[in-house]
Short mmCIF file of C-alpha atoms and ligand atoms in Angstrom, two decimals:
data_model
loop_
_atom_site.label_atom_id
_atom_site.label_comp_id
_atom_site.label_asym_id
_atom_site.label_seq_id
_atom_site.Cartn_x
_atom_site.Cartn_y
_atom_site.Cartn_z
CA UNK C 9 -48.06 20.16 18.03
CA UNK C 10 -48.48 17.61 15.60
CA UNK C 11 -46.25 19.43 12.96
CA UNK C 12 -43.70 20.06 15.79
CA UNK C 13 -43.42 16.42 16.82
CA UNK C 14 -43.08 15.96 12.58
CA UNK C 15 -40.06 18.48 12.73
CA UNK C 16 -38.50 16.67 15.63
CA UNK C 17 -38.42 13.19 13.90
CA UNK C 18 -37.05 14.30 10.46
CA UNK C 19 -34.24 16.47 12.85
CA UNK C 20 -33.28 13.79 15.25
CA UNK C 21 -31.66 11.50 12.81
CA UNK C 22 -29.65 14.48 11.60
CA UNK C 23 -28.09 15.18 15.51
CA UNK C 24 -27.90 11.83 15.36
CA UNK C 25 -25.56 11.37 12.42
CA UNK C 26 -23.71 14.53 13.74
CA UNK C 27 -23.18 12.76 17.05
CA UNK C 28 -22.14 9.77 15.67
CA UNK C 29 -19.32 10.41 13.94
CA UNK C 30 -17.77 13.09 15.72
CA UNK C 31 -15.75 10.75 18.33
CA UNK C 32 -13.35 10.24 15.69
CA UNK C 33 -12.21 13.87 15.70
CA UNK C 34 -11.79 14.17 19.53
CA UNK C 35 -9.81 10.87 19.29
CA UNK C 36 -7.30 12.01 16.46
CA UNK C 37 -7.33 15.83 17.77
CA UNK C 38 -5.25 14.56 21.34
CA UNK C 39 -3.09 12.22 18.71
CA UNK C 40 -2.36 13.97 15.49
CA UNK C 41 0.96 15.60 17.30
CA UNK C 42 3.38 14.17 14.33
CA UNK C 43 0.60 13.63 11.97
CA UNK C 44 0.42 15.03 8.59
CA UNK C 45 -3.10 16.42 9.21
CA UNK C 46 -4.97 13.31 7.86
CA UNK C 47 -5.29 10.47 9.89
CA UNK C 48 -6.27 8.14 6.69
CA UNK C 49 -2.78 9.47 5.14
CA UNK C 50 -1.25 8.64 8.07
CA UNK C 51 -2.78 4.87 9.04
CA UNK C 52 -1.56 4.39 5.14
CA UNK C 53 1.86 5.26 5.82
CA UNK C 54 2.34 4.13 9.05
CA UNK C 55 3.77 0.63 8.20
CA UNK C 56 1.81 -1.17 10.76
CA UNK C 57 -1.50 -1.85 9.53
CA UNK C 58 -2.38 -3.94 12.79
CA UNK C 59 -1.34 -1.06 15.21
CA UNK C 60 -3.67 1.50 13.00
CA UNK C 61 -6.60 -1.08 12.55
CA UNK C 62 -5.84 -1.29 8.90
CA UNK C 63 -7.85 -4.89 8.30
CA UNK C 64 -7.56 -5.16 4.08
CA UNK C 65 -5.93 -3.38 1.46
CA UNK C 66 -7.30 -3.13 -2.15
CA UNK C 67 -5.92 -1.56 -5.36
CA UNK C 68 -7.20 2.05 -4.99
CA UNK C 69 -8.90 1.43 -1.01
CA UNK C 70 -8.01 0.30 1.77
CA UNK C 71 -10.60 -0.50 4.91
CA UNK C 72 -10.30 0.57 8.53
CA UNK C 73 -11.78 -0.25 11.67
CA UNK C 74 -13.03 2.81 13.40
CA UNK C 75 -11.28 3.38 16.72
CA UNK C 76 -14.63 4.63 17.85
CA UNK C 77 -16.94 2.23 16.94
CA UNK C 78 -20.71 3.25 17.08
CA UNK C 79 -21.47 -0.76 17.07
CA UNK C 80 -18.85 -3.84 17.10
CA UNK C 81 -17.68 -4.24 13.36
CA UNK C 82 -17.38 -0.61 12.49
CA UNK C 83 -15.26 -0.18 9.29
CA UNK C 84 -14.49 2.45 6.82
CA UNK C 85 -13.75 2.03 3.44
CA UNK C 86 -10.88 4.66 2.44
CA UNK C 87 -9.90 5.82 -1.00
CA UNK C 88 -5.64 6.07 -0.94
CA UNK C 89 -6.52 9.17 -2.76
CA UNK C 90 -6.71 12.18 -0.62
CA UNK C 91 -9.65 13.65 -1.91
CA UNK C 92 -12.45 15.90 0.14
CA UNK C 93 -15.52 15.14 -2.48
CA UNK C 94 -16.63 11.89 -4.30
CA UNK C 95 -17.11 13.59 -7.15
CA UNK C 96 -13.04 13.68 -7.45
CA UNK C 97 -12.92 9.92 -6.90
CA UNK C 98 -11.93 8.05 -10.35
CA UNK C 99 -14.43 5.57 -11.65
CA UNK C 100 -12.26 2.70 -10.85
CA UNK C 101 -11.27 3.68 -7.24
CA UNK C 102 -15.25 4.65 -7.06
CA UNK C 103 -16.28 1.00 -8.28
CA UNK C 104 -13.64 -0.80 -6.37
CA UNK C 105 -15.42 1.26 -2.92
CA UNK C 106 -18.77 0.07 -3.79
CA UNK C 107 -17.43 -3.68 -4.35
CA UNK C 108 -16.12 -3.18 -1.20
CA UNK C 109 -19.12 -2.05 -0.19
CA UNK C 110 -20.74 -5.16 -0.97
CA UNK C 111 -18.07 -7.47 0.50
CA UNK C 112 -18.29 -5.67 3.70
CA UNK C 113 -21.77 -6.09 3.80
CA UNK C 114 -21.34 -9.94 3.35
CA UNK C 115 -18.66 -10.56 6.30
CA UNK C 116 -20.94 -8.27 8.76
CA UNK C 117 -23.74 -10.65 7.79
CA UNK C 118 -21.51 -13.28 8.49
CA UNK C 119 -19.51 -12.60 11.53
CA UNK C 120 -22.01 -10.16 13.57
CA UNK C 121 -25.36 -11.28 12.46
CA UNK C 122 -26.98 -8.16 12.21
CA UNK C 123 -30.13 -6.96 11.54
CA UNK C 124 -29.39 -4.00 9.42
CA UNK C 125 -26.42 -2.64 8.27
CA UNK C 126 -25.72 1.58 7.90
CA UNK C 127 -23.94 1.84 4.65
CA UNK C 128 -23.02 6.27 4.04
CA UNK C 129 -20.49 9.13 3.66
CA UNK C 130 -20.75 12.86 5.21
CA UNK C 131 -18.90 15.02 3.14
CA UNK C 132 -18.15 18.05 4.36
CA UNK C 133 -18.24 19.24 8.15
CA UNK C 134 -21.75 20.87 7.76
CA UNK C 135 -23.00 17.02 7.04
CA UNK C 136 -21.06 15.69 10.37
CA UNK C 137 -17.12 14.72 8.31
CA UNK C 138 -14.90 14.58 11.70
CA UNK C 139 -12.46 13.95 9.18
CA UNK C 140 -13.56 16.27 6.18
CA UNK C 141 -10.49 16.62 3.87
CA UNK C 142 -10.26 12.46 2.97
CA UNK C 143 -13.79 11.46 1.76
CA UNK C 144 -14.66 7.81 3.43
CA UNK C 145 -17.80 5.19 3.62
CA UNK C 146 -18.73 4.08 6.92
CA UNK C 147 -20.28 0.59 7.17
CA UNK C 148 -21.49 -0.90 10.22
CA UNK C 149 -23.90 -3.20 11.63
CA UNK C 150 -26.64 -2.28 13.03
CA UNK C 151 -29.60 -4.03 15.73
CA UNK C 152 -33.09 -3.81 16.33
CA UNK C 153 -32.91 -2.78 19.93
CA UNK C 154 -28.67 -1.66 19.69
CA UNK C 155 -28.39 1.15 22.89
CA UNK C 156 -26.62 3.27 20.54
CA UNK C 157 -28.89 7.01 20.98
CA UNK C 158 -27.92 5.72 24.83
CA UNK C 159 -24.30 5.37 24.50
CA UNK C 160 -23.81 8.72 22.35
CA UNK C 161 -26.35 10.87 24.40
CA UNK C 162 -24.65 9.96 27.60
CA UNK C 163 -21.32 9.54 26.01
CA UNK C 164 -20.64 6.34 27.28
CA UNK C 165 -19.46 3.38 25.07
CA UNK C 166 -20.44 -0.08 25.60
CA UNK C 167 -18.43 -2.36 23.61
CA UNK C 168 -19.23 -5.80 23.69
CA UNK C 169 -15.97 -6.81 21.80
CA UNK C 170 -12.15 -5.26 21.78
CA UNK C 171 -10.85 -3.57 18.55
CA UNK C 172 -7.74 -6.11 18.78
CA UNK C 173 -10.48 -8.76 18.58
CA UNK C 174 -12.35 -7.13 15.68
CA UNK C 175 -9.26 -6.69 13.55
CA UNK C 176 -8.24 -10.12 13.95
CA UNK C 177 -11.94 -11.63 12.73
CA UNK C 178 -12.09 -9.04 10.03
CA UNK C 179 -8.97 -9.52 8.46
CA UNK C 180 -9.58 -13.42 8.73
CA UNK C 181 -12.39 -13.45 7.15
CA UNK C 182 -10.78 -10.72 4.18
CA UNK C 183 -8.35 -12.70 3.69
CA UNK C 184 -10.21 -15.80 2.84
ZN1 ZN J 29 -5.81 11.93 3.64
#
């Protein structure tokens, strides 16, 4: 019993990542109609960085809200580079990702006052990619008592604050 309830905890977090990232895949599937096949390709080229949630662009990434967010303040940080492993990234397109990283870190501190932030990549489907072929860091904020295992398990999304809104504090506070 004991080494069942062991196996449970290690797993959970695992279904839980799975979950968690998957909405972006249902979202793009019903969307992608005159897509090239990567929506990160696509928000780049799309010429409308507000309509695609585009909120900074660097010199080799570019971050973008998740239209999905698993808490308020959801970004990704997005090589231009289509690229399906990390290991293909170039050092400086690697380092400029982790700077932005950090300066993520520092506006979610700022604007959301969190008490944690989740900072990771899945690469690959088997680790939960819903978008597998364009390697990405998710960084959002996270709470001690957020509802999230609520809102994923019952597929319900409470949002305390509209992406229009999010983009408009996030690229403020980029932009400063
Ligand atoms: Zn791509």
């Amino acid at each position: 019993m004991v080494v069942f309830t062991r196996a449970v905890r290690h797993l959970l977090p695992c279904l839980l990542m799975d979950y968690l990232w998957t909405p972006w895949r249902y979202a793009y599937v019903s969307t992608a109609e005159k897509t090239t096949g990567c929506v990160f390709c696509d928000a780049v080229n799309a010429g409308d960085d507000r309509r695609v949630l585009i909120v900074h662009r660097g010199q080799h990434c570019f971050i973008i809200l998740n239209m999905f967010p698993y808490t308020p303040g959801h970004v990704m940080i997005v090589p231009y580079a289509h690229l399906d492993e990390l290991r293909k990234l170039p050092p400086d397109a690697a380092q400029e990702m982790m700077e932005l990283s950090q300066r993520m870190e520092s506006i979610l501190r700022e604007l959301y006052r969190p008490d944690g932030i989740n900072l990771g990549m899945n690469i690959g489907k088997a680790a939960g990619a819903g978008i597998a072929g364009h390697i990405h860091m998710h960084v959002l904020p996270r709470w001690v008592a957020d509802a999230n295992f609520v809102s994923v398990v019952c597929e319900t999304r409470i949002l305390p604050e509209a992406l229009e809104q999010t983009w408009k504090r996030m690229t403020a506070a980029l932009g400063r």
